[in-house]
């Protein structure tokens, strides 16, 4: 697979079709479409129009981490449901399945800016003009929040025929939950022992709902930190070199797609993930037993777009590393030869 983040920067339908053509050329058969971020919500949801009216517009962007300077340049855009279906159709003609991701309960500031009642403090919030991890996440102790996300997912499963639906789950700070009366009430009611269990509660609700729609929930490997993931779910493993999270998942019989940031994150510069490093990485490591091998469904590259705003930049980051990834995914390690 290959992930493209359209939350941090927006790319047109026509350009995504070009990307899909290039994925097809490289035998990549899943397009993981990262549709929502702190910095922008990019998919039309009919029941909640403010998600795109408010959430798809970022006023400006910080010029560098920690700076107090902003670039005074708006970033906006979203895909209508018809456009998203057009992408699904275009990809399917090229034997590519589109997996949508709605990243929750963290990375949700664009949602909170649109519907502040879904946050622990009630806001006000803004579509984030900075990069990083925000403390402002969805309120886990509010039934209304859970219902809202189910409503969103109901529309998502109607747009995307993929059997896999990704609900994020990465990088979710618990600081607001520790202060929030609603979250604390749920915490006590459920007899929880640590704030992370609030995220697990949320994850399980989403997993049950997605399963009720006949689909499989996919989450980032954090959702398995306290075992909220089950063998009926799937993980995209991204942290570090992926080894720790892969082991933890396979021991519990949970399928994984390997996309460790070391090796698979093509938003990293060529100094951090050189073409050679990408080429020499492998989703099936020596720690995977023969019995576990079938649980390693494959690998996935990722292009996060905080620092990727133009098509030229996308292509600079992708090639030749996408070709290297393609060979990693489809050729036995014993047959790969960097010098050759
Ligand atoms: C991630 O890179 N936060 C999945
Ligand atoms: Zn709360």
Short mmCIF file of N, CA and C in Angstrom, two decimals, residues 11-21 79 83 86-87 90 311:
data_model
loop_
_atom_site.label_atom_id
_atom_site.label_comp_id
_atom_site.label_asym_id
_atom_site.label_seq_id
_atom_site.Cartn_x
_atom_site.Cartn_y
_atom_site.Cartn_z
N UNK A 11 -4.52 18.00 -2.29
CA UNK A 11 -4.15 17.70 -3.68
C UNK A 11 -5.42 17.41 -4.47
N UNK A 12 -5.46 17.93 -5.70
CA UNK A 12 -6.69 17.85 -6.50
C UNK A 12 -7.00 16.41 -6.91
N UNK A 13 -8.25 16.19 -7.29
CA UNK A 13 -8.67 14.88 -7.81
C UNK A 13 -7.79 14.50 -9.00
N UNK A 14 -7.58 15.44 -9.91
CA UNK A 14 -6.78 15.13 -11.11
C UNK A 14 -5.37 14.71 -10.72
N UNK A 15 -4.81 15.40 -9.74
CA UNK A 15 -3.45 15.02 -9.36
C UNK A 15 -3.43 13.67 -8.64
N UNK A 16 -4.44 13.41 -7.79
CA UNK A 16 -4.47 12.10 -7.12
C UNK A 16 -4.58 10.98 -8.16
N UNK A 17 -5.29 11.24 -9.26
CA UNK A 17 -5.35 10.22 -10.31
C UNK A 17 -3.96 9.94 -10.89
N UNK A 18 -3.17 10.99 -11.03
CA UNK A 18 -1.79 10.78 -11.50
C UNK A 18 -1.00 9.94 -10.51
N UNK A 19 -1.19 10.24 -9.22
CA UNK A 19 -0.50 9.46 -8.19
C UNK A 19 -0.95 8.00 -8.28
N UNK A 20 -2.26 7.79 -8.44
CA UNK A 20 -2.79 6.42 -8.53
C UNK A 20 -2.22 5.70 -9.76
N UNK A 21 -2.09 6.42 -10.88
CA UNK A 21 -1.45 5.81 -12.06
C UNK A 21 -0.05 5.32 -11.72
N UNK A 79 -12.89 16.98 -0.80
CA UNK A 79 -13.45 16.13 -1.85
C UNK A 79 -14.93 15.94 -1.56
N UNK A 83 -16.77 13.03 -5.82
CA UNK A 83 -15.35 13.00 -6.22
C UNK A 83 -14.62 11.82 -5.58
N UNK A 86 -15.41 8.83 -7.42
CA UNK A 86 -14.68 8.84 -8.69
C UNK A 86 -13.24 8.32 -8.49
N UNK A 87 -12.62 8.73 -7.39
CA UNK A 87 -11.27 8.22 -7.07
C UNK A 87 -11.32 6.70 -6.84
N UNK A 90 -11.73 5.06 -10.24
CA UNK A 90 -10.49 5.19 -11.02
C UNK A 90 -9.42 4.23 -10.50
N UNK A 311 3.15 19.45 -6.22
CA UNK A 311 3.31 18.21 -6.97
C UNK A 311 4.79 17.90 -7.21
#
